[in-house]
């Protein structure tokens, strides 16, 4: 069972969309299966010709808030059942949805001042909850943690129904609030030197020094540069490697195209500008060429790592696409919802494969052999250990200038312990 949450501006437009055939004609037999209008006759209003009045009934507490009402006051949650299991009846769906609105705080059990909500069903295995965030007592429901609460309750229900084993599963990260920061820029100057600007904290400065840049601190501020005597090939290699390490440490990097090795692919490159697809093809080749379980585990880790793996990146991209569709067009409910559901299905795929790493290592191993304990290090964070890979070009640059290349810490050779999600 998967729940996907959105917030929109227009209650009437959303209800009309849910009762219409839909973008792909898959809305059939739309009907009300549950809800609470706090005295409003929602059972009589939940018909095609009365939807504007149903929207007014749901919006009434919002109108009373006046200027305090949020811009996106309509809360819509779409819930899909597991396609591998028998579908629920309307009564079973109603019981499930009452648990969800109670778990999120939209309509807690026994709360006479809860938000108004209705649950509509318009296709097999899927239902929609439409609620408004204003409470009957004039308060507002704060939806910050609703996505987490929805997923937690869905997994609890699925476990009670026997659809999945109880245990710890990764949960999709709620939409994170990020503080915008200017990117670190790496560019070439007319003098032939490569200059880095914007690396103002100690971690980014350490990464750049490790890559081979020299730090300059004067009245212009902190910046880093490569000597003008550095060969062009080494400039490109060092700058690209530095950008890769900074991005591994979650910095935004603006790398000049003339210094980017990735942009210097041959014109005959069959994947063209689909660089992400090319990276996944490389992972596939590594999986197919694995000679033992340990090799296979290392290759599959590129897909399954809970923070940096390809599946997590795909989930983030799909979730961002759905959110941005809502930002660009409030009426594109269906399209945004499809991207959101796709992101949630990736979460389900991650859940199916959680804790599979140890099993992968044992693939093909004789039963009498004991697994070799892996070397792990908790001294460095994931970002720092990923960022401290040695650059051969940097080593050559250091050798040419007489400056010793910084030694790679022993911890950087160890795979960091993934953080629990």
CSV table of C-alpha atoms in Angstrom, one decimal:
chain,number,residue,atom,x,y,z
A,1,UNK,CA,0.0,0.0,0.0
A,2,UNK,CA,1.4,3.4,-1.1
A,3,UNK,CA,0.1,6.9,-0.1
A,4,UNK,CA,1.0,10.0,-2.0
A,5,UNK,CA,0.3,13.5,-0.6
A,6,UNK,CA,-0.2,16.8,-2.4
A,7,UNK,CA,-1.5,20.2,-1.5
A,8,UNK,CA,-3.5,22.3,-4.1
A,9,UNK,CA,-5.4,25.6,-4.2
A,10,UNK,CA,-8.7,24.8,-5.9
A,11,UNK,CA,-11.0,22.3,-4.1
A,12,UNK,CA,-13.7,22.6,-6.8
A,13,UNK,CA,-11.3,22.0,-9.6
A,14,UNK,CA,-9.8,19.0,-7.9
A,15,UNK,CA,-13.2,17.4,-7.2
A,16,UNK,CA,-14.2,18.0,-10.8
A,17,UNK,CA,-11.0,16.2,-12.0
A,18,UNK,CA,-11.6,13.2,-9.8
A,19,UNK,CA,-15.2,12.8,-11.1
A,20,UNK,CA,-14.2,13.3,-14.7
A,21,UNK,CA,-12.8,10.4,-16.9
A,22,UNK,CA,-9.2,11.5,-16.1
A,23,UNK,CA,-6.3,12.2,-18.3
A,24,UNK,CA,-6.1,8.6,-19.5
A,25,UNK,CA,-9.8,7.8,-19.2
A,26,UNK,CA,-9.2,5.5,-16.2
A,27,UNK,CA,-11.7,7.1,-13.8
A,28,UNK,CA,-14.7,4.9,-13.6
A,29,UNK,CA,-17.8,4.9,-11.4
A,30,UNK,CA,-16.7,7.8,-9.0
A,31,UNK,CA,-18.4,7.6,-5.6
A,32,UNK,CA,-18.1,8.8,-2.0
A,33,UNK,CA,-17.0,6.0,0.4
A,34,UNK,CA,-16.3,8.0,3.6
A,35,UNK,CA,-15.9,11.4,5.0
A,36,UNK,CA,-17.0,13.9,7.7
A,37,UNK,CA,-18.6,17.3,6.8
A,38,UNK,CA,-19.3,18.3,10.4
A,39,UNK,CA,-23.0,18.8,9.6
A,40,UNK,CA,-22.7,19.4,5.9
A,41,UNK,CA,-24.7,16.8,3.8
A,42,UNK,CA,-21.6,15.5,2.0
A,43,UNK,CA,-23.5,12.3,1.0
A,44,UNK,CA,-26.0,14.3,-1.0
A,45,UNK,CA,-23.4,16.7,-2.4
A,46,UNK,CA,-21.0,14.1,-3.7
A,47,UNK,CA,-22.6,13.9,-7.1
A,48,UNK,CA,-21.4,15.3,-10.4
A,49,UNK,CA,-24.0,18.1,-10.5
A,50,UNK,CA,-23.4,19.1,-6.9
A,51,UNK,CA,-19.6,19.2,-6.7
A,52,UNK,CA,-19.4,23.0,-6.5
A,53,UNK,CA,-21.6,22.8,-3.4
A,54,UNK,CA,-19.5,20.0,-1.9
A,55,UNK,CA,-16.4,22.2,-2.5
A,56,UNK,CA,-18.0,25.1,-0.7
A,57,UNK,CA,-18.9,22.8,2.2
A,58,UNK,CA,-15.3,21.6,2.5
A,59,UNK,CA,-13.9,25.1,2.1
A,60,UNK,CA,-16.3,26.8,4.7
A,61,UNK,CA,-13.8,26.6,7.6
A,62,UNK,CA,-11.0,28.0,5.3
A,63,UNK,CA,-13.2,30.9,4.3
A,64,UNK,CA,-13.7,31.8,8.0
A,65,UNK,CA,-10.0,32.1,8.4
A,66,UNK,CA,-9.8,35.0,6.0
A,67,UNK,CA,-6.3,36.3,5.5
A,68,UNK,CA,-4.9,33.6,7.8
A,69,UNK,CA,-5.9,30.9,5.3
A,70,UNK,CA,-2.9,29.2,3.6
A,71,UNK,CA,-2.5,29.6,-0.2
A,72,UNK,CA,-2.8,25.8,-0.7
A,73,UNK,CA,-5.4,24.9,1.8
A,74,UNK,CA,-6.6,21.7,0.1
A,75,UNK,CA,-5.0,18.4,1.2
A,76,UNK,CA,-5.3,15.5,-1.1
A,77,UNK,CA,-3.9,12.0,-0.4
A,78,UNK,CA,-4.0,9.3,-3.1
A,79,UNK,CA,-3.7,5.7,-1.8
A,80,UNK,CA,-3.0,2.7,-4.0
A,81,UNK,CA,-3.3,-1.0,-2.9
A,82,UNK,CA,-0.7,-3.7,-3.7
A,83,UNK,CA,-1.5,-5.0,-7.2
A,84,UNK,CA,-0.4,-8.4,-6.1
A,85,UNK,CA,-3.2,-8.6,-3.5
A,86,UNK,CA,-7.0,-8.8,-3.8
A,87,UNK,CA,-8.6,-5.3,-4.0
A,88,UNK,CA,-10.5,-3.9,-1.0
A,89,UNK,CA,-14.2,-3.4,-0.9
A,90,UNK,CA,-15.6,0.1,-0.4
A,91,UNK,CA,-16.2,-0.6,3.3
A,92,UNK,CA,-12.6,-1.9,3.8
A,93,UNK,CA,-11.2,1.1,2.0
A,94,UNK,CA,-13.3,3.4,4.3
A,95,UNK,CA,-11.8,1.7,7.4
A,96,UNK,CA,-8.3,2.1,6.0
A,97,UNK,CA,-8.8,5.8,5.2
A,98,UNK,CA,-10.3,6.6,8.6
A,99,UNK,CA,-7.1,5.3,10.1
A,100,UNK,CA,-5.0,7.4,7.7
A,101,UNK,CA,-6.8,10.7,8.5
A,102,UNK,CA,-6.5,9.9,12.2
A,103,UNK,CA,-2.8,9.1,12.0
A,104,UNK,CA,-2.0,12.3,10.2
A,105,UNK,CA,-4.1,14.5,12.5
A,106,UNK,CA,-6.5,15.6,9.8
A,107,UNK,CA,-9.3,13.9,11.7
A,108,UNK,CA,-8.2,12.2,14.9
A,109,UNK,CA,-10.7,9.8,16.5
A,110,UNK,CA,-13.1,11.6,18.7
A,111,UNK,CA,-12.0,15.1,17.8
A,112,UNK,CA,-15.2,17.2,17.3
A,113,UNK,CA,-13.2,20.1,15.7
A,114,UNK,CA,-11.2,18.1,13.2
A,115,UNK,CA,-10.8,19.1,9.5
A,116,UNK,CA,-13.5,18.3,7.0
A,117,UNK,CA,-12.7,15.5,4.6
A,118,UNK,CA,-14.2,13.2,2.0
A,119,UNK,CA,-12.9,9.9,0.5
A,120,UNK,CA,-13.6,9.2,-3.1
A,121,UNK,CA,-13.1,6.1,-5.2
A,122,UNK,CA,-12.9,6.3,-9.0
A,123,UNK,CA,-10.9,3.3,-10.1
A,124,UNK,CA,-9.8,-0.2,-8.8
A,125,UNK,CA,-7.1,-0.3,-6.2
A,126,UNK,CA,-7.0,3.5,-5.7
A,127,UNK,CA,-8.8,6.0,-3.6
A,128,UNK,CA,-8.4,9.7,-2.8
A,129,UNK,CA,-8.9,11.7,0.4
A,130,UNK,CA,-9.7,15.3,-0.1
A,131,UNK,CA,-9.6,17.5,3.0
A,132,UNK,CA,-9.1,21.2,3.9
A,133,UNK,CA,-6.5,22.2,6.5
A,134,UNK,CA,-8.8,24.6,8.5
A,135,UNK,CA,-10.2,23.0,11.7
A,136,UNK,CA,-13.7,23.7,13.0
A,137,UNK,CA,-12.3,25.6,16.0
A,138,UNK,CA,-10.4,28.1,13.8
A,139,UNK,CA,-7.1,26.4,14.0
A,140,UNK,CA,-4.9,25.1,11.2
A,141,UNK,CA,-3.6,21.5,10.7
A,142,UNK,CA,0.1,21.6,10.3
A,143,UNK,CA,1.1,19.1,7.6
A,144,UNK,CA,4.8,19.1,8.0
A,145,UNK,CA,5.1,15.4,9.1
A,146,UNK,CA,2.1,14.0,7.3
A,147,UNK,CA,4.0,12.2,4.6
A,148,UNK,CA,6.0,10.3,7.2
A,149,UNK,CA,2.9,9.5,9.2
A,150,UNK,CA,1.1,8.3,6.1
A,151,UNK,CA,3.8,5.9,5.1
A,152,UNK,CA,4.2,4.6,8.6
A,153,UNK,CA,0.5,3.9,9.0
A,154,UNK,CA,0.4,2.3,5.5
A,155,UNK,CA,3.2,-0.1,6.4
A,156,UNK,CA,1.5,-0.9,9.7
A,157,UNK,CA,-1.8,-1.7,7.9
A,158,UNK,CA,0.0,-3.8,5.3
A,159,UNK,CA,1.8,-5.8,8.0
A,160,UNK,CA,-1.5,-6.4,9.9
A,161,UNK,CA,-3.0,-7.7,6.6
A,162,UNK,CA,0.0,-10.0,6.1
A,163,UNK,CA,1.1,-8.2,2.9
A,164,UNK,CA,4.7,-7.7,4.2
A,165,UNK,CA,6.8,-9.0,7.1
A,166,UNK,CA,7.2,-6.7,10.1
A,167,UNK,CA,10.6,-5.2,10.6
A,168,UNK,CA,12.6,-2.1,9.8
A,169,UNK,CA,12.2,-0.7,6.3
A,170,UNK,CA,13.6,2.4,4.8
A,171,UNK,CA,11.2,5.3,4.7
A,172,UNK,CA,11.2,8.0,2.1
A,173,UNK,CA,12.7,11.2,3.3
A,174,UNK,CA,10.2,14.0,3.7
A,175,UNK,CA,10.7,16.9,1.5
A,176,UNK,CA,13.8,18.6,2.9
A,177,UNK,CA,14.2,22.3,3.4
A,178,UNK,CA,17.5,23.3,1.9
A,179,UNK,CA,19.2,26.6,2.5
A,180,UNK,CA,20.3,28.0,-0.9
A,181,UNK,CA,24.0,28.6,-1.2
A,182,UNK,CA,26.1,30.0,-4.2
A,183,UNK,CA,27.9,27.2,-6.0
A,184,UNK,CA,31.7,26.8,-5.9
A,185,UNK,CA,33.0,28.0,-9.3
A,186,UNK,CA,36.0,26.5,-11.1
A,187,UNK,CA,37.1,28.4,-14.1
A,188,UNK,CA,40.1,29.3,-16.3
A,189,UNK,CA,41.6,32.8,-16.3
A,190,UNK,CA,43.2,34.6,-19.3
A,191,UNK,CA,46.6,34.1,-17.6
A,192,UNK,CA,46.2,30.3,-18.0
A,193,UNK,CA,45.6,29.7,-14.3
A,194,UNK,CA,42.7,27.7,-13.0
A,195,UNK,CA,40.9,29.5,-10.1
A,196,UNK,CA,38.3,28.3,-7.6
A,197,UNK,CA,36.0,30.8,-5.9
A,198,UNK,CA,33.4,30.2,-3.3
A,199,UNK,CA,35.1,27.5,-1.2
A,200,UNK,CA,34.8,29.5,2.0
A,201,UNK,CA,34.6,26.7,4.6
A,202,UNK,CA,37.3,24.4,5.9
A,203,UNK,CA,35.9,21.2,4.4
A,204,UNK,CA,35.8,22.5,0.8
A,205,UNK,CA,39.2,24.1,1.3
A,206,UNK,CA,40.7,20.8,2.5
A,207,UNK,CA,39.2,19.0,-0.5
A,208,UNK,CA,40.7,21.5,-2.9
A,209,UNK,CA,44.2,21.3,-1.3
A,210,UNK,CA,44.0,17.5,-1.4
A,211,UNK,CA,43.2,17.7,-5.1
A,212,UNK,CA,46.3,19.9,-5.8
A,213,UNK,CA,45.1,23.5,-5.5
A,214,UNK,CA,47.1,26.1,-3.7
A,215,UNK,CA,45.2,28.3,-1.2
A,216,UNK,CA,45.5,32.1,-1.3
A,217,UNK,CA,44.2,34.3,1.5
A,218,UNK,CA,44.4,38.1,0.9
A,219,UNK,CA,42.1,41.1,1.0
A,220,UNK,CA,40.1,39.5,-1.9
A,221,UNK,CA,39.2,36.7,0.5
A,222,UNK,CA,40.0,33.0,0.3
A,223,UNK,CA,40.4,31.4,-3.1
A,224,UNK,CA,42.4,28.5,-4.7
A,225,UNK,CA,44.3,28.3,-7.9
A,226,UNK,CA,46.6,26.0,-9.9
A,227,UNK,CA,50.0,27.3,-11.0
A,228,UNK,CA,50.1,28.7,-14.5
A,229,UNK,CA,52.9,26.2,-15.3
A,230,UNK,CA,50.5,23.3,-14.8
A,231,UNK,CA,50.0,21.4,-18.1
A,232,UNK,CA,46.6,21.8,-19.6
A,233,UNK,CA,45.8,18.1,-19.4
A,234,UNK,CA,46.6,18.1,-15.7
A,235,UNK,CA,44.5,21.2,-15.2
A,236,UNK,CA,41.5,19.5,-16.7
A,237,UNK,CA,42.2,16.3,-14.7
A,238,UNK,CA,42.7,18.1,-11.4
A,239,UNK,CA,39.7,20.5,-11.9
A,240,UNK,CA,37.3,17.6,-12.8
A,241,UNK,CA,38.5,15.5,-9.9
A,242,UNK,CA,38.1,18.4,-7.5
A,243,UNK,CA,34.6,19.0,-8.8
A,244,UNK,CA,33.7,15.3,-8.3
A,245,UNK,CA,35.0,15.3,-4.8
A,246,UNK,CA,33.1,18.5,-3.9
A,247,UNK,CA,29.9,17.1,-5.3
A,248,UNK,CA,30.4,13.9,-3.3
A,249,UNK,CA,30.5,16.1,-0.2
A,250,UNK,CA,27.2,17.7,-1.3
A,251,UNK,CA,28.5,21.0,-2.6
A,252,UNK,CA,27.1,22.7,-5.7
A,253,UNK,CA,29.9,23.1,-8.2
A,254,UNK,CA,29.9,25.2,-11.4
A,255,UNK,CA,32.7,23.7,-13.5
A,256,UNK,CA,33.8,25.4,-16.7
A,257,UNK,CA,33.1,23.2,-19.7
A,258,UNK,CA,36.7,23.5,-20.8
A,259,UNK,CA,37.8,21.9,-17.6
A,260,UNK,CA,35.1,19.1,-17.5
A,261,UNK,CA,36.4,15.7,-18.6
A,262,UNK,CA,32.8,14.4,-18.8
A,263,UNK,CA,31.9,17.0,-21.5
A,264,UNK,CA,34.9,15.9,-23.6
A,265,UNK,CA,33.2,12.7,-24.8
A,266,UNK,CA,33.7,11.7,-28.5
A,267,UNK,CA,30.9,12.8,-30.9
A,268,UNK,CA,30.3,9.1,-31.6
A,269,UNK,CA,29.1,8.5,-28.1
A,270,UNK,CA,26.0,6.4,-28.6
A,271,UNK,CA,24.2,7.7,-25.5
A,272,UNK,CA,24.7,11.3,-26.3
A,273,UNK,CA,23.6,13.6,-23.5
A,274,UNK,CA,22.0,10.7,-21.5
A,275,UNK,CA,24.9,10.6,-19.0
A,276,UNK,CA,22.8,9.0,-16.2
A,277,UNK,CA,21.8,6.1,-18.5
A,278,UNK,CA,25.4,5.6,-19.5
A,279,UNK,CA,26.4,5.4,-15.8
A,280,UNK,CA,23.7,2.8,-15.2
A,281,UNK,CA,25.0,0.8,-18.2
A,282,UNK,CA,28.4,0.7,-16.5
A,283,UNK,CA,26.8,-0.6,-13.3
A,284,UNK,CA,25.1,-3.3,-15.3
A,285,UNK,CA,28.4,-4.3,-16.9
A,286,UNK,CA,30.0,-4.5,-13.5
A,287,UNK,CA,27.2,-6.7,-12.2
A,288,UNK,CA,27.4,-9.0,-15.2
A,289,UNK,CA,31.2,-9.3,-14.9
A,290,UNK,CA,31.2,-10.0,-11.1
A,291,UNK,CA,33.3,-13.1,-10.4
A,292,UNK,CA,32.0,-13.7,-6.9
A,293,UNK,CA,29.5,-12.6,-4.3
A,294,UNK,CA,31.7,-9.8,-2.9
A,295,UNK,CA,32.2,-8.3,-6.4
A,296,UNK,CA,28.5,-8.6,-7.0
A,297,UNK,CA,27.7,-6.9,-3.7
A,298,UNK,CA,30.0,-4.0,-4.5
A,299,UNK,CA,28.4,-3.5,-7.9
A,300,UNK,CA,24.9,-3.7,-6.6
A,301,UNK,CA,25.7,-1.2,-3.8
A,302,UNK,CA,25.9,1.4,-6.6
A,303,UNK,CA,22.2,0.9,-6.9
A,304,UNK,CA,21.1,0.3,-3.4
A,305,UNK,CA,23.2,2.6,-1.2
A,306,UNK,CA,20.6,4.3,1.0
A,307,UNK,CA,22.0,7.8,0.4
A,308,UNK,CA,24.1,7.8,-2.7
A,309,UNK,CA,22.7,4.8,-4.7
A,310,UNK,CA,21.1,5.1,-8.1
A,311,UNK,CA,17.6,4.1,-6.8
A,312,UNK,CA,17.7,6.9,-4.2
A,313,UNK,CA,18.7,9.4,-6.9
A,314,UNK,CA,15.9,8.3,-9.2
A,315,UNK,CA,13.4,8.6,-6.3
A,316,UNK,CA,14.6,12.1,-5.5
A,317,UNK,CA,14.3,13.1,-9.2
A,318,UNK,CA,10.8,11.7,-9.6
A,319,UNK,CA,9.7,13.4,-6.4
A,320,UNK,CA,11.2,16.7,-7.5
A,321,UNK,CA,9.5,16.5,-10.9
A,322,UNK,CA,6.1,15.9,-9.2
A,323,UNK,CA,6.6,18.8,-6.8
A,324,UNK,CA,7.8,21.2,-9.6
A,325,UNK,CA,4.8,20.2,-11.8
A,326,UNK,CA,2.6,21.4,-8.9
A,327,UNK,CA,4.6,24.6,-8.6
A,328,UNK,CA,4.2,25.3,-12.4
A,329,UNK,CA,0.6,24.3,-12.8
A,330,UNK,CA,-1.8,23.9,-9.9
A,331,UNK,CA,-4.3,22.1,-12.1
A,332,UNK,CA,-2.0,19.3,-13.2
A,333,UNK,CA,-3.0,17.1,-10.3
A,334,UNK,CA,-3.0,13.8,-12.2
A,335,UNK,CA,0.4,14.3,-13.8
A,336,UNK,CA,2.1,15.4,-10.5
A,337,UNK,CA,0.4,12.5,-8.8
A,338,UNK,CA,1.8,10.0,-11.3
A,339,UNK,CA,5.3,11.2,-10.7
A,340,UNK,CA,4.7,11.1,-7.0
A,341,UNK,CA,3.4,7.5,-7.1
A,342,UNK,CA,6.4,6.5,-9.3
A,343,UNK,CA,8.7,7.9,-6.6
A,344,UNK,CA,6.8,5.9,-3.9
A,345,UNK,CA,7.1,2.7,-6.0
A,346,UNK,CA,10.9,3.2,-6.0
A,347,UNK,CA,10.7,3.4,-2.2
A,348,UNK,CA,8.9,0.0,-2.3
A,349,UNK,CA,11.6,-1.4,-4.5
A,350,UNK,CA,14.2,-0.2,-1.9
A,351,UNK,CA,12.1,-1.8,0.8
A,352,UNK,CA,12.1,-5.2,-1.0
A,353,UNK,CA,15.9,-5.2,-1.1
A,354,UNK,CA,16.8,-3.8,2.3
A,355,UNK,CA,19.4,-5.7,4.2
A,356,UNK,CA,20.3,-7.8,1.1
A,357,UNK,CA,24.0,-6.8,1.1
A,358,UNK,CA,25.2,-9.6,3.4
A,359,UNK,CA,23.2,-12.1,1.4
A,360,UNK,CA,24.8,-10.9,-1.9
A,361,UNK,CA,28.3,-11.4,-0.4
A,362,UNK,CA,27.5,-15.0,0.3
A,363,UNK,CA,26.2,-15.7,-3.3
A,364,UNK,CA,28.2,-18.6,-4.8
A,365,UNK,CA,30.3,-19.1,-1.6
A,366,UNK,CA,30.8,-22.7,-0.3
A,367,UNK,CA,28.6,-23.3,2.7
A,368,UNK,CA,31.6,-24.3,4.8
A,369,UNK,CA,33.4,-21.1,4.3
A,370,UNK,CA,33.1,-18.4,6.8
A,371,UNK,CA,32.3,-14.9,5.6
A,372,UNK,CA,35.3,-12.6,5.9
A,373,UNK,CA,34.6,-9.7,8.2
A,374,UNK,CA,34.4,-6.5,6.2
A,375,UNK,CA,36.5,-3.5,7.1
A,376,UNK,CA,34.4,-0.5,8.1
A,377,UNK,CA,35.3,2.9,9.5
A,378,UNK,CA,33.2,5.3,11.4
A,379,UNK,CA,35.9,7.9,11.8
A,380,UNK,CA,35.0,9.8,8.6
A,381,UNK,CA,31.6,10.9,7.4
A,382,UNK,CA,30.2,9.5,4.2
A,383,UNK,CA,30.8,12.9,2.5
A,384,UNK,CA,34.5,13.1,3.6
A,385,UNK,CA,35.4,9.6,2.8
A,386,UNK,CA,33.9,9.9,-0.7
A,387,UNK,CA,35.7,13.2,-1.2
A,388,UNK,CA,39.2,12.1,-0.3
A,389,UNK,CA,40.0,9.9,-3.4
A,390,UNK,CA,43.5,10.4,-4.6
A,391,UNK,CA,43.9,12.3,-7.9
A,392,UNK,CA,46.9,10.9,-10.0
A,393,UNK,CA,47.0,14.3,-11.8
A,394,UNK,CA,47.1,16.1,-8.5
A,395,UNK,CA,50.1,13.9,-7.4
A,396,UNK,CA,51.9,14.7,-10.6
A,397,UNK,CA,51.2,18.4,-10.1
A,398,UNK,CA,52.6,18.2,-6.5
A,399,UNK,CA,55.7,16.3,-7.7
A,400,UNK,CA,56.3,19.0,-10.3
A,401,UNK,CA,56.2,21.8,-7.7
A,402,UNK,CA,58.2,20.0,-5.1
A,403,UNK,CA,55.2,20.0,-2.7
A,404,UNK,CA,54.6,16.6,-1.2
A,405,UNK,CA,51.2,15.1,-2.1
A,406,UNK,CA,49.0,14.7,1.0
A,407,UNK,CA,48.7,11.1,2.1
A,408,UNK,CA,45.5,9.4,1.8
A,409,UNK,CA,44.1,8.7,5.3
A,410,UNK,CA,43.7,5.0,5.9
A,411,UNK,CA,40.0,5.5,6.6
A,412,UNK,CA,39.4,6.6,3.0
A,413,UNK,CA,40.0,3.1,1.8
A,414,UNK,CA,37.3,1.7,4.0
A,415,UNK,CA,33.7,1.8,3.0
A,416,UNK,CA,31.7,4.0,5.4
A,417,UNK,CA,28.8,2.6,7.3
A,418,UNK,CA,25.6,3.7,5.6
A,419,UNK,CA,23.4,5.9,7.8
A,420,UNK,CA,20.0,4.4,8.7
A,421,UNK,CA,17.1,5.9,6.9
